[in-house]
């Protein structure tokens, strides 16, 4: 029997050694600069919340990120898990869930209800960030393609080739979820209230 | 018989476009200030965004209903009056209003503007609705979620305006426009400031073992065990100890889904079906609006609606038909 796509990376991935951050930092800084260039409305919508420092924690990865979405000086830096970091608001969740939320494929509140996403610290800032990103229409794959410049062509070609496979896997995952829901019965309905 | 109108939420311009592309007949949204009851950070429309949104919707045959549905503050009517004047000038298809003074301003200054009465006005009797219709020419009332299906049918026999009912989304504690719980805990309320449980007063923390604690102001709202489905941090959905039991004293964390009842709403004389969720993402809007549009179309063409479960998007991952099928005392 086929298995649904894993929703988080295997545990060992998180425990991998920290990758060389000095190589990653310019890449993520460029990614952030690209976001500012291509999605200025997102930064405008954020307003004062752009001054907050966010911890973005993909819980199944060996690195975390500090982000300051300040239109004047946007910052996105990767850090090792062991580093002591100062932040005002944190968003934690498996990488694929975070990406799907940024890409507008999954609903942030629903991910909160199912406990896939955890938030800490300044809730107001997290909400503002979530709403601004949702409105911006970001596609992280496109952002990476833009970052790669001349190398983007082969990546786009690869993406086009695997798109049908990903769509098929998603249909399979949705089908399995429906089967599981049917087996477990329809979701509970409220039938009584305390007297 | 014409199809019922599907009225869909949009907290951002992107959500508005998504709603219309998914089949919304009408979208409701508000300005980025305290005049609308979803005044959350990062949400809502600037004046230029609202103008663009109305153009976008009209170009695709959809309507835009502008919610100016908080209660104006004494001595500061200007913000609400300006919102009414701007929305009318932009060509909004209807204004959704709650405050009597704001309704009066809209009727006096914009006599041809279609006006809807917000759920925040909490008008649920023929007498109350009749007053708004007679005095202000209200064309539609959004019914508070306090009425059973037979009560809605009976009401429609006695009033001379359209009715709009909620069919999906988060549930209030059945006292819309009169709820003081958020105000009690934080000093801010949906009625006056457009925020229920303002995020500035919400805090989450994780304990060892994966427990999550949600707090609102000085109140612990809930403690969710590891893996337990969570709900919004509102007092009405809080889990407290009462009479020796730990329970949801007011309401369970659950969302309304009345998709199975569309034929009954039609037969009860309902004109429009409202989906809650201006604070939700465009992913939510896409899925919920798409599913409900298919259900409305299927009802129109085949007389039946296919069951659709949107539990994965629901608070606490649970659905209810709420008070429409009242099963409790």
JSON list of C-alpha atoms in Angstrom, two decimals, chain A residues 24-155:
[
{"chain": "A", "resi": 24, "resn": "UNK", "atom": "CA", "xyz": [24.19, 30.25, 3.26]},
{"chain": "A", "resi": 25, "resn": "UNK", "atom": "CA", "xyz": [23.92, 33.76, 4.66]},
{"chain": "A", "resi": 26, "resn": "UNK", "atom": "CA", "xyz": [24.44, 35.70, 1.40]},
{"chain": "A", "resi": 27, "resn": "UNK", "atom": "CA", "xyz": [21.94, 33.41, -0.34]},
{"chain": "A", "resi": 28, "resn": "UNK", "atom": "CA", "xyz": [19.19, 34.08, 2.18]},
{"chain": "A", "resi": 29, "resn": "UNK", "atom": "CA", "xyz": [20.02, 37.77, 2.29]},
{"chain": "A", "resi": 30, "resn": "UNK", "atom": "CA", "xyz": [19.58, 37.88, -1.48]},
{"chain": "A", "resi": 31, "resn": "UNK", "atom": "CA", "xyz": [16.32, 35.98, -1.15]},
{"chain": "A", "resi": 32, "resn": "UNK", "atom": "CA", "xyz": [15.04, 38.63, 1.25]},
{"chain": "A", "resi": 33, "resn": "UNK", "atom": "CA", "xyz": [16.21, 41.47, -1.01]},
{"chain": "A", "resi": 34, "resn": "UNK", "atom": "CA", "xyz": [14.39, 39.79, -3.88]},
{"chain": "A", "resi": 35, "resn": "UNK", "atom": "CA", "xyz": [11.22, 39.58, -1.81]},
{"chain": "A", "resi": 36, "resn": "UNK", "atom": "CA", "xyz": [11.41, 43.31, -1.12]},
{"chain": "A", "resi": 37, "resn": "UNK", "atom": "CA", "xyz": [11.95, 44.04, -4.81]},
{"chain": "A", "resi": 38, "resn": "UNK", "atom": "CA", "xyz": [9.20, 41.77, -6.07]},
{"chain": "A", "resi": 39, "resn": "UNK", "atom": "CA", "xyz": [6.63, 42.17, -3.28]},
{"chain": "A", "resi": 40, "resn": "UNK", "atom": "CA", "xyz": [6.83, 45.74, -1.96]},
{"chain": "A", "resi": 41, "resn": "UNK", "atom": "CA", "xyz": [3.13, 45.64, -1.01]},
{"chain": "A", "resi": 42, "resn": "UNK", "atom": "CA", "xyz": [3.86, 42.94, 1.53]},
{"chain": "A", "resi": 43, "resn": "UNK", "atom": "CA", "xyz": [6.33, 45.17, 3.36]},
{"chain": "A", "resi": 44, "resn": "UNK", "atom": "CA", "xyz": [3.92, 48.11, 3.13]},
{"chain": "A", "resi": 45, "resn": "UNK", "atom": "CA", "xyz": [1.10, 46.00, 4.58]},
{"chain": "A", "resi": 46, "resn": "UNK", "atom": "CA", "xyz": [3.33, 44.94, 7.46]},
{"chain": "A", "resi": 47, "resn": "UNK", "atom": "CA", "xyz": [3.83, 48.55, 8.49]},
{"chain": "A", "resi": 48, "resn": "UNK", "atom": "CA", "xyz": [5.23, 48.88, 12.02]},
{"chain": "A", "resi": 49, "resn": "UNK", "atom": "CA", "xyz": [5.40, 45.10, 12.44]},
{"chain": "A", "resi": 50, "resn": "UNK", "atom": "CA", "xyz": [8.29, 45.11, 9.96]},
{"chain": "A", "resi": 51, "resn": "UNK", "atom": "CA", "xyz": [10.43, 46.34, 12.86]},
{"chain": "A", "resi": 52, "resn": "UNK", "atom": "CA", "xyz": [9.88, 43.12, 14.83]},
{"chain": "A", "resi": 53, "resn": "UNK", "atom": "CA", "xyz": [12.45, 40.34, 14.93]},
{"chain": "A", "resi": 54, "resn": "UNK", "atom": "CA", "xyz": [10.99, 36.94, 14.06]},
{"chain": "A", "resi": 55, "resn": "UNK", "atom": "CA", "xyz": [12.38, 33.49, 14.72]},
{"chain": "A", "resi": 56, "resn": "UNK", "atom": "CA", "xyz": [11.38, 31.15, 11.90]},
{"chain": "A", "resi": 57, "resn": "UNK", "atom": "CA", "xyz": [11.97, 27.62, 13.12]},
{"chain": "A", "resi": 58, "resn": "UNK", "atom": "CA", "xyz": [11.55, 24.76, 10.66]},
{"chain": "A", "resi": 59, "resn": "UNK", "atom": "CA", "xyz": [11.47, 22.16, 13.41]},
{"chain": "A", "resi": 60, "resn": "UNK", "atom": "CA", "xyz": [12.62, 19.30, 11.19]},
{"chain": "A", "resi": 61, "resn": "UNK", "atom": "CA", "xyz": [15.71, 21.10, 9.86]},
{"chain": "A", "resi": 62, "resn": "UNK", "atom": "CA", "xyz": [19.17, 21.63, 11.39]},
{"chain": "A", "resi": 63, "resn": "UNK", "atom": "CA", "xyz": [18.94, 25.42, 11.04]},
{"chain": "A", "resi": 64, "resn": "UNK", "atom": "CA", "xyz": [16.64, 28.21, 12.19]},
{"chain": "A", "resi": 65, "resn": "UNK", "atom": "CA", "xyz": [16.21, 31.71, 10.76]},
{"chain": "A", "resi": 66, "resn": "UNK", "atom": "CA", "xyz": [16.09, 35.20, 12.14]},
{"chain": "A", "resi": 67, "resn": "UNK", "atom": "CA", "xyz": [13.99, 37.52, 10.01]},
{"chain": "A", "resi": 68, "resn": "UNK", "atom": "CA", "xyz": [13.43, 41.25, 10.20]},
{"chain": "A", "resi": 69, "resn": "UNK", "atom": "CA", "xyz": [11.06, 42.27, 7.39]},
{"chain": "A", "resi": 70, "resn": "UNK", "atom": "CA", "xyz": [12.01, 45.93, 7.59]},
{"chain": "A", "resi": 71, "resn": "UNK", "atom": "CA", "xyz": [11.61, 47.58, 4.18]},
{"chain": "A", "resi": 72, "resn": "UNK", "atom": "CA", "xyz": [14.65, 49.80, 4.87]},
{"chain": "A", "resi": 73, "resn": "UNK", "atom": "CA", "xyz": [16.94, 46.93, 5.91]},
{"chain": "A", "resi": 74, "resn": "UNK", "atom": "CA", "xyz": [15.34, 43.51, 5.39]},
{"chain": "A", "resi": 75, "resn": "UNK", "atom": "CA", "xyz": [17.22, 40.66, 7.04]},
{"chain": "A", "resi": 76, "resn": "UNK", "atom": "CA", "xyz": [16.98, 36.87, 6.85]},
{"chain": "A", "resi": 77, "resn": "UNK", "atom": "CA", "xyz": [19.85, 34.95, 8.42]},
{"chain": "A", "resi": 78, "resn": "UNK", "atom": "CA", "xyz": [20.27, 31.23, 9.05]},
{"chain": "A", "resi": 79, "resn": "UNK", "atom": "CA", "xyz": [21.61, 30.07, 12.43]},
{"chain": "A", "resi": 80, "resn": "UNK", "atom": "CA", "xyz": [22.55, 26.81, 14.05]},
{"chain": "A", "resi": 81, "resn": "UNK", "atom": "CA", "xyz": [20.05, 25.29, 16.48]},
{"chain": "A", "resi": 82, "resn": "UNK", "atom": "CA", "xyz": [22.39, 25.72, 19.42]},
{"chain": "A", "resi": 83, "resn": "UNK", "atom": "CA", "xyz": [22.85, 29.47, 19.00]},
{"chain": "A", "resi": 84, "resn": "UNK", "atom": "CA", "xyz": [21.39, 31.82, 21.60]},
{"chain": "A", "resi": 85, "resn": "UNK", "atom": "CA", "xyz": [19.15, 34.15, 19.60]},
{"chain": "A", "resi": 86, "resn": "UNK", "atom": "CA", "xyz": [17.09, 37.18, 20.52]},
{"chain": "A", "resi": 87, "resn": "UNK", "atom": "CA", "xyz": [13.62, 37.40, 18.98]},
{"chain": "A", "resi": 88, "resn": "UNK", "atom": "CA", "xyz": [10.23, 38.93, 19.66]},
{"chain": "A", "resi": 89, "resn": "UNK", "atom": "CA", "xyz": [7.94, 36.50, 17.86]},
{"chain": "A", "resi": 90, "resn": "UNK", "atom": "CA", "xyz": [8.44, 32.90, 16.81]},
{"chain": "A", "resi": 91, "resn": "UNK", "atom": "CA", "xyz": [6.79, 30.63, 14.25]},
{"chain": "A", "resi": 92, "resn": "UNK", "atom": "CA", "xyz": [7.65, 26.95, 14.44]},
{"chain": "A", "resi": 93, "resn": "UNK", "atom": "CA", "xyz": [6.58, 24.08, 12.23]},
{"chain": "A", "resi": 94, "resn": "UNK", "atom": "CA", "xyz": [7.81, 21.47, 9.75]},
{"chain": "A", "resi": 95, "resn": "UNK", "atom": "CA", "xyz": [9.51, 23.05, 6.75]},
{"chain": "A", "resi": 96, "resn": "UNK", "atom": "CA", "xyz": [6.96, 21.85, 4.21]},
{"chain": "A", "resi": 97, "resn": "UNK", "atom": "CA", "xyz": [4.09, 23.24, 6.29]},
{"chain": "A", "resi": 98, "resn": "UNK", "atom": "CA", "xyz": [5.82, 26.61, 6.60]},
{"chain": "A", "resi": 99, "resn": "UNK", "atom": "CA", "xyz": [6.49, 26.70, 2.87]},
{"chain": "A", "resi": 100, "resn": "UNK", "atom": "CA", "xyz": [2.93, 25.71, 1.97]},
{"chain": "A", "resi": 101, "resn": "UNK", "atom": "CA", "xyz": [1.61, 28.46, 4.24]},
{"chain": "A", "resi": 102, "resn": "UNK", "atom": "CA", "xyz": [3.89, 31.06, 2.65]},
{"chain": "A", "resi": 103, "resn": "UNK", "atom": "CA", "xyz": [2.87, 29.85, -0.81]},
{"chain": "A", "resi": 104, "resn": "UNK", "atom": "CA", "xyz": [-0.82, 30.25, 0.09]},
{"chain": "A", "resi": 105, "resn": "UNK", "atom": "CA", "xyz": [-1.53, 26.55, -0.27]},
{"chain": "A", "resi": 106, "resn": "UNK", "atom": "CA", "xyz": [-2.51, 25.90, 3.34]},
{"chain": "A", "resi": 107, "resn": "UNK", "atom": "CA", "xyz": [-4.41, 27.99, 5.85]},
{"chain": "A", "resi": 108, "resn": "UNK", "atom": "CA", "xyz": [-2.42, 29.26, 8.83]},
{"chain": "A", "resi": 109, "resn": "UNK", "atom": "CA", "xyz": [-5.32, 29.01, 11.28]},
{"chain": "A", "resi": 110, "resn": "UNK", "atom": "CA", "xyz": [-6.01, 25.42, 10.20]},
{"chain": "A", "resi": 111, "resn": "UNK", "atom": "CA", "xyz": [-2.34, 24.56, 10.74]},
{"chain": "A", "resi": 112, "resn": "UNK", "atom": "CA", "xyz": [-2.61, 26.14, 14.18]},
{"chain": "A", "resi": 113, "resn": "UNK", "atom": "CA", "xyz": [-5.77, 24.16, 15.01]},
{"chain": "A", "resi": 114, "resn": "UNK", "atom": "CA", "xyz": [-4.01, 20.90, 14.07]},
{"chain": "A", "resi": 115, "resn": "UNK", "atom": "CA", "xyz": [-0.92, 21.98, 16.06]},
{"chain": "A", "resi": 116, "resn": "UNK", "atom": "CA", "xyz": [1.33, 21.72, 12.99]},
{"chain": "A", "resi": 117, "resn": "UNK", "atom": "CA", "xyz": [2.29, 25.36, 13.49]},
{"chain": "A", "resi": 118, "resn": "UNK", "atom": "CA", "xyz": [3.21, 26.78, 16.88]},
{"chain": "A", "resi": 119, "resn": "UNK", "atom": "CA", "xyz": [3.57, 30.46, 17.63]},
{"chain": "A", "resi": 120, "resn": "UNK", "atom": "CA", "xyz": [5.21, 32.18, 20.57]},
{"chain": "A", "resi": 121, "resn": "UNK", "atom": "CA", "xyz": [5.94, 35.71, 21.69]},
{"chain": "A", "resi": 122, "resn": "UNK", "atom": "CA", "xyz": [4.29, 38.68, 20.00]},
{"chain": "A", "resi": 123, "resn": "UNK", "atom": "CA", "xyz": [1.09, 37.14, 18.59]},
{"chain": "A", "resi": 124, "resn": "UNK", "atom": "CA", "xyz": [0.08, 40.40, 16.97]},
{"chain": "A", "resi": 125, "resn": "UNK", "atom": "CA", "xyz": [3.29, 40.54, 14.96]},
{"chain": "A", "resi": 126, "resn": "UNK", "atom": "CA", "xyz": [2.93, 36.93, 13.84]},
{"chain": "A", "resi": 127, "resn": "UNK", "atom": "CA", "xyz": [-0.62, 37.58, 12.68]},
{"chain": "A", "resi": 128, "resn": "UNK", "atom": "CA", "xyz": [0.44, 40.68, 10.76]},
{"chain": "A", "resi": 129, "resn": "UNK", "atom": "CA", "xyz": [3.26, 38.76, 9.09]},
{"chain": "A", "resi": 130, "resn": "UNK", "atom": "CA", "xyz": [0.98, 35.87, 8.19]},
{"chain": "A", "resi": 131, "resn": "UNK", "atom": "CA", "xyz": [-1.64, 38.19, 6.69]},
{"chain": "A", "resi": 132, "resn": "UNK", "atom": "CA", "xyz": [0.89, 40.28, 4.77]},
{"chain": "A", "resi": 133, "resn": "UNK", "atom": "CA", "xyz": [2.55, 37.19, 3.31]},
{"chain": "A", "resi": 134, "resn": "UNK", "atom": "CA", "xyz": [-0.82, 35.70, 2.39]},
{"chain": "A", "resi": 135, "resn": "UNK", "atom": "CA", "xyz": [-1.79, 38.82, 0.48]},
{"chain": "A", "resi": 136, "resn": "UNK", "atom": "CA", "xyz": [1.55, 39.03, -1.31]},
{"chain": "A", "resi": 137, "resn": "UNK", "atom": "CA", "xyz": [1.08, 35.92, -3.43]},
{"chain": "A", "resi": 138, "resn": "UNK", "atom": "CA", "xyz": [4.58, 34.62, -2.84]},
{"chain": "A", "resi": 139, "resn": "UNK", "atom": "CA", "xyz": [5.78, 31.45, -4.55]},
{"chain": "A", "resi": 140, "resn": "UNK", "atom": "CA", "xyz": [9.03, 30.43, -2.86]},
{"chain": "A", "resi": 141, "resn": "UNK", "atom": "CA", "xyz": [10.08, 28.28, -5.80]},
{"chain": "A", "resi": 142, "resn": "UNK", "atom": "CA", "xyz": [9.74, 31.30, -8.08]},
{"chain": "A", "resi": 143, "resn": "UNK", "atom": "CA", "xyz": [11.74, 33.36, -5.60]},
{"chain": "A", "resi": 144, "resn": "UNK", "atom": "CA", "xyz": [14.53, 30.78, -5.67]},
{"chain": "A", "resi": 145, "resn": "UNK", "atom": "CA", "xyz": [14.38, 30.70, -9.46]},
{"chain": "A", "resi": 146, "resn": "UNK", "atom": "CA", "xyz": [14.70, 34.48, -9.53]},
{"chain": "A", "resi": 147, "resn": "UNK", "atom": "CA", "xyz": [17.67, 34.20, -7.20]},
{"chain": "A", "resi": 148, "resn": "UNK", "atom": "CA", "xyz": [19.40, 31.65, -9.38]},
{"chain": "A", "resi": 149, "resn": "UNK", "atom": "CA", "xyz": [19.36, 33.87, -12.45]},
{"chain": "A", "resi": 150, "resn": "UNK", "atom": "CA", "xyz": [20.85, 31.91, -15.38]},
{"chain": "A", "resi": 151, "resn": "UNK", "atom": "CA", "xyz": [20.56, 28.66, -13.45]},
{"chain": "A", "resi": 152, "resn": "UNK", "atom": "CA", "xyz": [16.82, 29.14, -13.11]},
{"chain": "A", "resi": 153, "resn": "UNK", "atom": "CA", "xyz": [16.11, 27.65, -16.56]},
{"chain": "A", "resi": 154, "resn": "UNK", "atom": "CA", "xyz": [17.12, 24.09, -15.68]},
{"chain": "A", "resi": 155, "resn": "UNK", "atom": "CA", "xyz": [15.29, 24.33, -12.35]}
]
